[in-house]
GROMACS .gro file of C-alpha atoms in nm:
model
  400
    1MET     CA    1   0.050   2.466   7.764
    2THR     CA    2   0.055   2.188   8.024
    3HIS     CA    3  -0.018   1.828   7.948
    4ASP     CA    4   0.009   1.561   8.219
    5THR     CA    5   0.299   1.310   8.162
    6PRO     CA    6   0.127   1.024   7.980
    7ALA     CA    7   0.070   0.705   8.173
    8LEU     CA    8  -0.048   0.506   7.874
    9PRO     CA    9   0.029   0.133   7.881
   10LEU     CA   10   0.310   0.000   7.664
   11ILE     CA   11   0.174  -0.273   7.425
   12HIS     CA   12   0.413  -0.562   7.423
   13GLY     CA   13   0.457  -0.777   7.117
   14GLY     CA   14   0.416  -1.115   7.307
   15ALA     CA   15   0.655  -1.312   7.521
   16GLN     CA   16   1.009  -1.199   7.469
   17THR     CA   17   1.317  -1.415   7.429
   18PRO     CA   18   1.605  -1.225   7.578
   19ARG     CA   19   1.826  -1.063   7.305
   20ALA     CA   20   2.152  -0.885   7.318
   21ALA     CA   21   2.193  -0.531   7.438
   22LEU     CA   22   2.254  -0.300   7.143
   23PRO     CA   23   2.627  -0.246   7.093
   24GLN     CA   24   2.567   0.119   7.000
   25LEU     CA   25   2.252   0.326   6.938
   26PRO     CA   26   2.172   0.427   6.587
   27PRO     CA   27   2.163   0.786   6.453
   28LEU     CA   28   1.877   0.997   6.590
   29ALA     CA   29   1.644   1.214   6.385
   30LEU     CA   30   1.342   1.441   6.463
   31TYR     CA   31   1.020   1.442   6.263
   32ILE     CA   32   0.796   1.745   6.324
   33HIS     CA   33   0.439   1.724   6.185
   34ILE     CA   34   0.253   2.039   6.084
   35PRO     CA   35  -0.093   1.916   5.990
   36TRP     CA   36  -0.255   2.204   5.811
   37CYS     CA   37  -0.284   2.262   5.426
   38VAL     CA   38  -0.450   2.528   5.213
   39ARG     CA   39  -0.666   2.248   5.070
   40LYS     CA   40  -0.676   1.864   5.121
   41CYS     CA   41  -0.575   1.684   4.796
   42PRO     CA   42  -0.796   1.404   4.688
   43TYR     CA   43  -0.515   1.151   4.677
   44CYS     CA   44  -0.360   1.242   5.017
   45ASP     CA   45  -0.390   0.989   5.304
   46PHE     CA   46  -0.154   1.180   5.534
   47ASN     CA   47  -0.286   1.347   5.857
   48SER     CA   48  -0.355   1.683   5.696
   49HIS     CA   49  -0.638   1.930   5.753
   50THR     CA   50  -0.765   2.234   5.579
   51ALA     CA   51  -0.632   2.543   5.742
   52SER     CA   52  -0.847   2.822   5.878
   53ASN     CA   53  -0.774   3.183   5.809
   54VAL     CA   54  -0.555   3.207   6.119
   55LEU     CA   55  -0.327   2.921   6.220
   56PRO     CA   56  -0.270   2.868   6.597
   57GLU     CA   57   0.113   2.899   6.544
   58GLU     CA   58   0.211   3.000   6.894
   59GLU     CA   59  -0.005   2.734   7.060
   60TYR     CA   60   0.116   2.469   6.831
   61VAL     CA   61   0.482   2.555   6.884
   62ASP     CA   62   0.423   2.544   7.255
   63ALA     CA   63   0.261   2.200   7.220
   64LEU     CA   64   0.538   2.069   7.000
   65LEU     CA   65   0.807   2.166   7.259
   66ALA     CA   66   0.599   2.022   7.552
   67ASP     CA   67   0.557   1.700   7.347
   68LEU     CA   68   0.926   1.688   7.288
   69ASP     CA   69   0.994   1.736   7.660
   70GLN     CA   70   0.804   1.409   7.727
   71ASP     CA   71   1.032   1.213   7.492
   72LEU     CA   72   1.367   1.349   7.622
   73TYR     CA   73   1.413   1.089   7.889
   74ALA     CA   74   1.460   0.830   7.608
   75VAL     CA   75   1.737   1.023   7.414
   76TYR     CA   76   1.938   1.181   7.700
   77GLY     CA   77   2.296   1.255   7.582
   78ARG     CA   78   2.231   1.189   7.215
   79GLU     CA   79   2.251   1.436   6.921
   80LEU     CA   80   2.015   1.500   6.621
   81SER     CA   81   2.155   1.410   6.287
   82SER     CA   82   1.855   1.550   6.094
   83ILE     CA   83   1.520   1.728   6.135
   84PHE     CA   84   1.229   1.702   5.890
   85PHE     CA   85   0.931   1.931   5.892
   86GLY     CA   86   0.648   1.735   5.732
   87GLY     CA   87   0.276   1.777   5.680
   88GLY     CA   88   0.035   1.912   5.580
   89THR     CA   89   0.220   2.215   5.445
   90PRO     CA   90   0.487   2.332   5.697
   91SER     CA   91   0.564   2.635   5.475
   92LEU     CA   92   0.229   2.788   5.596
   93PHE     CA   93   0.402   2.860   5.921
   94SER     CA   94   0.600   3.188   5.963
   95ALA     CA   95   0.977   3.200   5.989
   96ALA     CA   96   0.933   3.350   6.337
   97ALA     CA   97   0.736   3.044   6.451
   98LEU     CA   98   0.971   2.791   6.303
   99GLY     CA   99   1.267   2.986   6.439
  100ARG     CA  100   1.123   2.973   6.797
  101LEU     CA  101   1.057   2.607   6.754
  102LEU     CA  102   1.412   2.531   6.621
  103GLU     CA  103   1.565   2.733   6.906
  104GLY     CA  104   1.353   2.536   7.160
  105VAL     CA  105   1.457   2.200   7.004
  106GLU     CA  106   1.829   2.290   7.014
  107GLN     CA  107   1.802   2.396   7.378
  108ARG     CA  108   1.682   2.051   7.450
  109ILE     CA  109   1.890   1.821   7.218
  110ARG     CA  110   2.237   1.890   7.075
  111PHE     CA  111   2.247   1.939   6.692
  112ALA     CA  112   2.514   1.746   6.498
  113ARG     CA  113   2.757   1.995   6.344
  114ASP     CA  114   2.643   1.909   5.986
  115ILE     CA  115   2.266   1.854   6.070
  116GLU     CA  116   2.039   1.829   5.782
  117ILE     CA  117   1.711   2.028   5.828
  118THR     CA  118   1.444   1.979   5.568
  119LEU     CA  119   1.118   2.177   5.517
  120GLU     CA  120   0.831   2.046   5.300
  121ALA     CA  121   0.689   2.338   5.088
  122ASN     CA  122   0.409   2.381   4.848
  123PRO     CA  123   0.480   2.610   4.540
  124GLY     CA  124   0.149   2.791   4.610
  125THR     CA  125   0.292   2.917   4.945
  126PHE     CA  126   0.627   3.050   4.821
  127GLU     CA  127   0.723   3.407   4.909
  128GLN     CA  128   1.082   3.509   4.848
  129ASP     CA  129   1.136   3.698   5.179
  130LYS     CA  130   0.982   3.414   5.373
  131PHE     CA  131   1.220   3.150   5.228
  132VAL     CA  132   1.522   3.384   5.272
  133ALA     CA  133   1.425   3.384   5.644
  134TYR     CA  134   1.375   3.015   5.656
  135ARG     CA  135   1.733   2.967   5.519
  136LYS     CA  136   1.872   3.210   5.785
  137LEU     CA  137   1.717   2.991   6.051
  138GLY     CA  138   1.950   2.706   5.950
  139ILE     CA  139   1.695   2.511   5.740
  140ASN     CA  140   1.922   2.391   5.468
  141ARG     CA  141   1.702   2.162   5.248
  142LEU     CA  142   1.363   2.210   5.087
  143SER     CA  143   1.128   1.939   4.957
  144ILE     CA  144   0.890   2.113   4.708
  145GLY     CA  145   0.564   1.933   4.617
  146ILE     CA  146   0.532   1.978   4.242
  147GLN     CA  147   0.350   1.655   4.142
  148SER     CA  148   0.300   1.780   3.784
  149PHE     CA  149   0.355   2.081   3.563
  150GLN     CA  150   0.051   2.028   3.346
  151PRO     CA  151  -0.270   2.230   3.421
  152GLU     CA  152  -0.516   1.942   3.364
  153LYS     CA  153  -0.314   1.710   3.580
  154LEU     CA  154  -0.272   1.966   3.861
  155LYS     CA  155  -0.650   2.035   3.853
  156ALA     CA  156  -0.721   1.654   3.870
  157LEU     CA  157  -0.493   1.625   4.173
  158GLY     CA  158  -0.654   1.914   4.350
  159ARG     CA  159  -0.323   2.118   4.369
  160ILE     CA  160  -0.341   2.491   4.441
  161HIS     CA  161  -0.048   2.588   4.230
  162SER     CA  162   0.016   2.611   3.853
  163GLY     CA  163   0.308   2.482   3.660
  164ASP     CA  164   0.452   2.827   3.619
  165GLU     CA  165   0.439   2.865   4.000
  166ALA     CA  166   0.622   2.542   4.033
  167VAL     CA  167   0.901   2.660   3.812
  168ARG     CA  168   0.922   3.000   3.999
  169ALA     CA  169   0.935   2.817   4.330
  170ALA     CA  170   1.250   2.624   4.234
  171GLY     CA  171   1.410   2.951   4.126
  172MET     CA  172   1.309   3.127   4.448
  173ALA     CA  173   1.455   2.837   4.653
  174ARG     CA  174   1.794   2.869   4.478
  175GLN     CA  175   1.782   3.252   4.509
  176ALA     CA  176   1.696   3.225   4.893
  177GLY     CA  177   2.027   3.020   4.935
  178PHE     CA  178   1.902   2.658   4.910
  179ASP     CA  179   2.164   2.471   4.701
  180ASN     CA  180   2.003   2.143   4.825
  181PHE     CA  181   1.644   2.078   4.736
  182ASN     CA  182   1.413   1.795   4.635
  183LEU     CA  183   1.117   1.805   4.390
  184ASP     CA  184   0.823   1.571   4.444
  185LEU     CA  185   0.681   1.450   4.124
  186MET     CA  186   0.406   1.180   4.055
  187HIS     CA  187   0.344   0.960   3.755
  188GLY     CA  188   0.068   0.737   3.666
  189LEU     CA  189  -0.183   1.028   3.692
  190PRO     CA  190  -0.537   1.024   3.552
  191ASP     CA  191  -0.522   0.991   3.177
  192GLN     CA  192  -0.156   1.037   3.161
  193SER     CA  193   0.039   0.919   2.859
  194LEU     CA  194   0.404   0.818   2.840
  195ASP     CA  195   0.488   1.157   2.667
  196ASP     CA  196   0.295   1.348   2.940
  197ALA     CA  197   0.488   1.175   3.205
  198LEU     CA  198   0.824   1.225   3.048
  199ASP     CA  199   0.741   1.593   2.973
  200ASP     CA  200   0.684   1.642   3.345
  201LEU     CA  201   1.008   1.464   3.433
  202ARG     CA  202   1.207   1.670   3.180
  203GLN     CA  203   1.075   1.992   3.324
  204ALA     CA  204   1.162   1.887   3.669
  205ILE     CA  205   1.522   1.786   3.559
  206ALA     CA  206   1.559   2.128   3.385
  207LEU     CA  207   1.517   2.291   3.717
  208LYS     CA  208   1.834   2.115   3.838
  209PRO     CA  209   1.720   1.991   4.180
  210THR     CA  210   1.968   1.797   4.373
  211HIS     CA  211   1.705   1.525   4.453
  212LEU     CA  212   1.392   1.396   4.286
  213SER     CA  213   1.116   1.195   4.454
  214TRP     CA  214   0.949   1.033   4.149
  215TYR     CA  215   0.673   0.797   4.236
  216GLN     CA  216   0.352   0.639   4.111
  217LEU     CA  217   0.011   0.763   4.220
  218THR     CA  218  -0.158   0.506   4.421
  219LEU     CA  219  -0.518   0.506   4.545
  220GLU     CA  220  -0.522   0.488   4.930
  221PRO     CA  221  -0.807   0.417   5.163
  222ASN     CA  222  -0.981   0.713   5.329
  223THR     CA  223  -0.916   0.945   5.035
  224VAL     CA  224  -1.150   1.102   4.774
  225PHE     CA  225  -0.975   0.907   4.503
  226TRP     CA  226  -1.035   0.572   4.688
  227ASN     CA  227  -1.412   0.645   4.702
  228GLN     CA  228  -1.434   0.808   4.352
  229PRO     CA  229  -1.152   0.637   4.159
  230PRO     CA  230  -1.019   0.838   3.856
  231GLU     CA  231  -0.932   0.662   3.536
  232LEU     CA  232  -0.559   0.564   3.567
  233PRO     CA  233  -0.318   0.448   3.296
  234GLU     CA  234  -0.311   0.076   3.216
  235ASP     CA  235  -0.043  -0.149   3.359
  236ASP     CA  236   0.152  -0.153   3.023
  237THR     CA  237   0.164   0.222   3.010
  238LEU     CA  238   0.273   0.242   3.377
  239TRP     CA  239   0.552   0.000   3.309
  240ASP     CA  240   0.668   0.196   3.005
  241ILE     CA  241   0.659   0.518   3.206
  242GLN     CA  242   0.874   0.352   3.481
  243GLU     CA  243   1.138   0.220   3.244
  244ALA     CA  244   1.168   0.530   3.033
  245GLY     CA  245   1.172   0.759   3.333
  246GLN     CA  246   1.446   0.573   3.514
  247THR     CA  247   1.659   0.571   3.189
  248LEU     CA  248   1.605   0.952   3.157
  249LEU     CA  249   1.698   1.023   3.522
  250ALA     CA  250   2.013   0.812   3.496
  251GLU     CA  251   2.122   0.996   3.172
  252HIS     CA  252   2.100   1.325   3.371
  253GLY     CA  253   2.309   1.201   3.668
  254TYR     CA  254   2.033   1.110   3.907
  255THR     CA  255   2.108   0.769   4.073
  256GLN     CA  256   1.821   0.561   4.210
  257TYR     CA  257   1.895   0.475   4.570
  258GLU     CA  258   1.548   0.389   4.692
  259VAL     CA  259   1.226   0.268   4.533
  260SER     CA  260   1.110   0.624   4.450
  261ALA     CA  261   1.421   0.835   4.533
  262TYR     CA  262   1.681   0.965   4.293
  263ALA     CA  263   1.975   1.191   4.378
  264GLN     CA  264   2.283   1.358   4.239
  265PRO     CA  265   2.605   1.224   4.394
  266GLY     CA  266   2.624   1.285   4.764
  267ARG     CA  267   2.278   1.436   4.784
  268ALA     CA  268   2.063   1.139   4.907
  269ALA     CA  269   1.821   1.255   5.182
  270ARG     CA  270   2.008   1.172   5.510
  271HIS     CA  271   1.684   1.196   5.709
  272ASN     CA  272   1.519   0.930   5.491
  273LEU     CA  273   1.823   0.715   5.476
  274ASN     CA  274   1.816   0.702   5.853
  275TYR     CA  275   1.457   0.568   5.835
  276TRP     CA  276   1.540   0.305   5.583
  277SER     CA  277   1.848   0.183   5.765
  278PHE     CA  278   1.639   0.136   6.083
  279GLY     CA  279   1.767   0.443   6.261
  280ASP     CA  280   1.593   0.615   6.548
  281PHE     CA  281   1.357   0.909   6.527
  282ILE     CA  282   1.136   1.110   6.757
  283GLY     CA  283   0.808   1.211   6.621
  284ILE     CA  284   0.629   1.518   6.755
  285GLY     CA  285   0.311   1.684   6.633
  286ALA     CA  286  -0.042   1.573   6.563
  287GLY     CA  287  -0.034   1.205   6.442
  288ALA     CA  288   0.349   1.184   6.435
  289HIS     CA  289   0.514   0.841   6.468
  290GLY     CA  290   0.854   0.766   6.633
  291LYS     CA  291   1.089   0.475   6.682
  292LEU     CA  292   1.341   0.462   6.958
  293SER     CA  293   1.601   0.207   7.054
  294HIS     CA  294   1.714   0.165   7.418
  295PRO     CA  295   2.058   0.046   7.533
  296ASP     CA  296   1.904  -0.268   7.690
  297GLY     CA  297   1.768  -0.382   7.353
  298ARG     CA  298   1.413  -0.263   7.370
  299ILE     CA  299   1.286  -0.094   7.044
  300VAL     CA  300   0.965   0.100   7.096
  301ARG     CA  301   0.740   0.262   6.829
  302THR     CA  302   0.519   0.549   6.940
  303TRP     CA  303   0.232   0.752   6.791
  304LYS     CA  304   0.088   1.083   6.887
  305THR     CA  305  -0.273   1.207   6.917
  306ARG     CA  306  -0.399   1.258   6.560
  307ALA     CA  307  -0.665   1.531   6.561
  308PRO     CA  308  -0.502   1.885   6.596
  309LYS     CA  309  -0.783   2.007   6.834
  310ASP     CA  310  -0.707   1.710   7.063
  311TYR     CA  311  -0.331   1.757   7.031
  312LEU     CA  312  -0.378   2.122   7.143
  313ASN     CA  313  -0.610   2.025   7.426
  314PRO     CA  314  -0.418   2.037   7.753
  315ALA     CA  315  -0.654   1.780   7.909
  316LYS     CA  316  -0.544   1.518   7.657
  317ASP     CA  317  -0.216   1.328   7.626
  318PHE     CA  318   0.023   1.393   7.350
  319GLN     CA  319   0.104   1.024   7.310
  320ALA     CA  320  -0.181   0.813   7.179
  321GLY     CA  321   0.011   0.478   7.210
  322ALA     CA  322   0.338   0.294   7.228
  323LYS     CA  323   0.442  -0.067   7.127
  324GLU     CA  324   0.756  -0.256   7.199
  325LEU     CA  325   0.867  -0.464   6.898
  326SER     CA  326   0.890  -0.831   6.966
  327ASN     CA  327   1.174  -1.054   6.847
  328GLU     CA  328   0.929  -1.211   6.603
  329GLU     CA  329   0.844  -0.867   6.453
  330LEU     CA  330   1.190  -0.731   6.420
  331PRO     CA  331   1.309  -0.912   6.105
  332PHE     CA  332   1.013  -0.784   5.910
  333GLU     CA  333   1.038  -0.436   6.063
  334PHE     CA  334   1.401  -0.405   5.978
  335LEU     CA  335   1.387  -0.543   5.625
  336MET     CA  336   1.064  -0.362   5.531
  337ASN     CA  337   1.275  -0.045   5.538
  338ALA     CA  338   1.630  -0.174   5.442
  339LEU     CA  339   1.520  -0.365   5.129
  340ARG     CA  340   1.364  -0.048   4.990
  341LEU     CA  341   1.720   0.073   4.924
  342THR     CA  342   1.864  -0.031   4.593
  343ASP     CA  343   2.195  -0.136   4.747
  344GLY     CA  344   2.037  -0.255   5.059
  345VAL     CA  345   2.233  -0.231   5.389
  346GLU     CA  346   2.548  -0.385   5.530
  347ALA     CA  347   2.447  -0.715   5.686
  348ARG     CA  348   2.620  -0.628   6.018
  349LEU     CA  349   2.351  -0.360   6.070
  350TYR     CA  350   2.095  -0.620   6.138
  351ALA     CA  351   2.250  -0.739   6.463
  352GLU     CA  352   2.369  -0.380   6.559
  353ARG     CA  353   2.014  -0.238   6.529
  354THR     CA  354   1.797  -0.526   6.631
  355GLY     CA  355   2.010  -0.714   6.893
  356LEU     CA  356   1.929  -1.040   6.706
  357GLU     CA  357   2.176  -1.276   6.546
  358LEU     CA  358   2.219  -1.234   6.172
  359ALA     CA  359   2.215  -1.615   6.141
  360SER     CA  360   1.843  -1.606   6.253
  361LEU     CA  361   1.765  -1.490   5.895
  362ASP     CA  362   1.946  -1.773   5.724
  363ASP     CA  363   1.645  -1.991   5.627
  364ALA     CA  364   1.434  -1.709   5.498
  365ARG     CA  365   1.726  -1.545   5.332
  366ARG     CA  366   1.822  -1.862   5.152
  367GLU     CA  367   1.466  -1.908   5.024
  368ALA     CA  368   1.461  -1.554   4.899
  369GLU     CA  369   1.788  -1.596   4.725
  370GLN     CA  370   1.669  -1.916   4.561
  371SER     CA  371   1.354  -1.729   4.435
  372GLY     CA  372   1.568  -1.465   4.274
  373LEU     CA  373   1.433  -1.190   4.507
  374MET     CA  374   1.745  -1.131   4.720
  375GLN     CA  375   2.107  -1.088   4.618
  376VAL     CA  376   2.354  -1.364   4.713
  377GLU     CA  377   2.597  -1.140   4.891
  378PRO     CA  378   2.695  -1.249   5.248
  379SER     CA  379   2.809  -0.898   5.350
  380ARG     CA  380   2.497  -0.721   5.244
  381LEU     CA  381   2.116  -0.748   5.278
  382ALA     CA  382   1.977  -0.634   4.944
  383ALA     CA  383   1.697  -0.716   4.710
  384THR     CA  384   1.758  -0.798   4.338
  385ASP     CA  385   1.599  -0.580   4.072
  386ARG     CA  386   1.316  -0.844   4.064
  387GLY     CA  387   1.290  -0.826   4.451
  388GLN     CA  388   1.249  -0.448   4.426
  389LEU     CA  389   0.955  -0.504   4.189
  390PHE     CA  390   0.799  -0.768   4.412
  391LEU     CA  391   0.899  -0.630   4.753
  392ASN     CA  392   0.583  -0.743   4.931
  393ASP     CA  393   0.649  -1.112   4.814
  394LEU     CA  394   1.006  -1.082   4.933
  395LEU     CA  395   0.914  -0.937   5.283
  396GLN     CA  396   0.647  -1.211   5.329
  397LYS     CA  397   0.938  -1.456   5.369
  398PHE     CA  398   1.054  -1.285   5.677
  399LEU     CA  399   0.723  -1.286   5.855
  400SER     CA  400   0.722  -1.517   6.162
   0.00000   0.00000   0.00000
């Protein structure tokens, strides 16, 4: 597959005041988007598409590697700390296809010795031999999309698996050699009670995942649920679910380290921690986004062609756009990620990863502290418990 090197204009964020070159580049990750699913869920606003009977595995792997080739100039000499296969349902792809892809990536960019490689998987696509083969490729972490164990809730969410299949998937993951896996679980589902939500959570905990992503269902634009909203629990019930669920998770050794992420000690998702601490990531695949820092201080966000048929079309560019972040945008961009972490980040990271003086945040930071939204802690940038609840209000203070 041959795509011409893109000559797309770089969108600049306005007139730039010179800022310091970055003292060191942040860790580098790779996100690989595989956009096909067995069926599109009514709540999903990700770039996912119902798969045909035969997936274009070979062509798509060729395109992913060619896409990566066009980003290599910006990461020469760096190494990958993590890789994340997202979607869609990446576990629809064969181990042979993912193996060829990983081999091609490693030929182009050095892997860190302890690289974390995560694959998203749907319980409805689990086959023991397939996941044994995935583990042999070096994929060492799974993220399994459970959402619920209850038949009526799974039906309402348009999921293709049953609760029993979800339980079996966790068992197969462990038997295949995955000692590090996440379960994705939703709460605030249509007609869900407090007891329903806690039953789901107890079943997930009983499977002993190392990590749980436990988050509230939200209605997103351009989804079936947005256009045909289901009956969701009232705010008081949602609050009770959140409080009781967090207590239950803590009792079982799962520490909340991000708005919707809970992990056993030492098992936080390194790939996601890199996002939230304003690290760098290459994004390849249909609709993938990336963010790369340059030694001269420029920080550029990129996004790729969204429709799979266009992404696979040699006449079209992989890259749909790129934008250099301005000095005025950087405070919000940095803090939008960092303040999602319950402990925030070390304050020194702000200057290291933006090239801006930490003192430039002083006025907004003082106002946030006085409002009870941000912790008064000079060496860290962290939201209070109240700030986590009202994160949008907190972030508004850092908009130029």
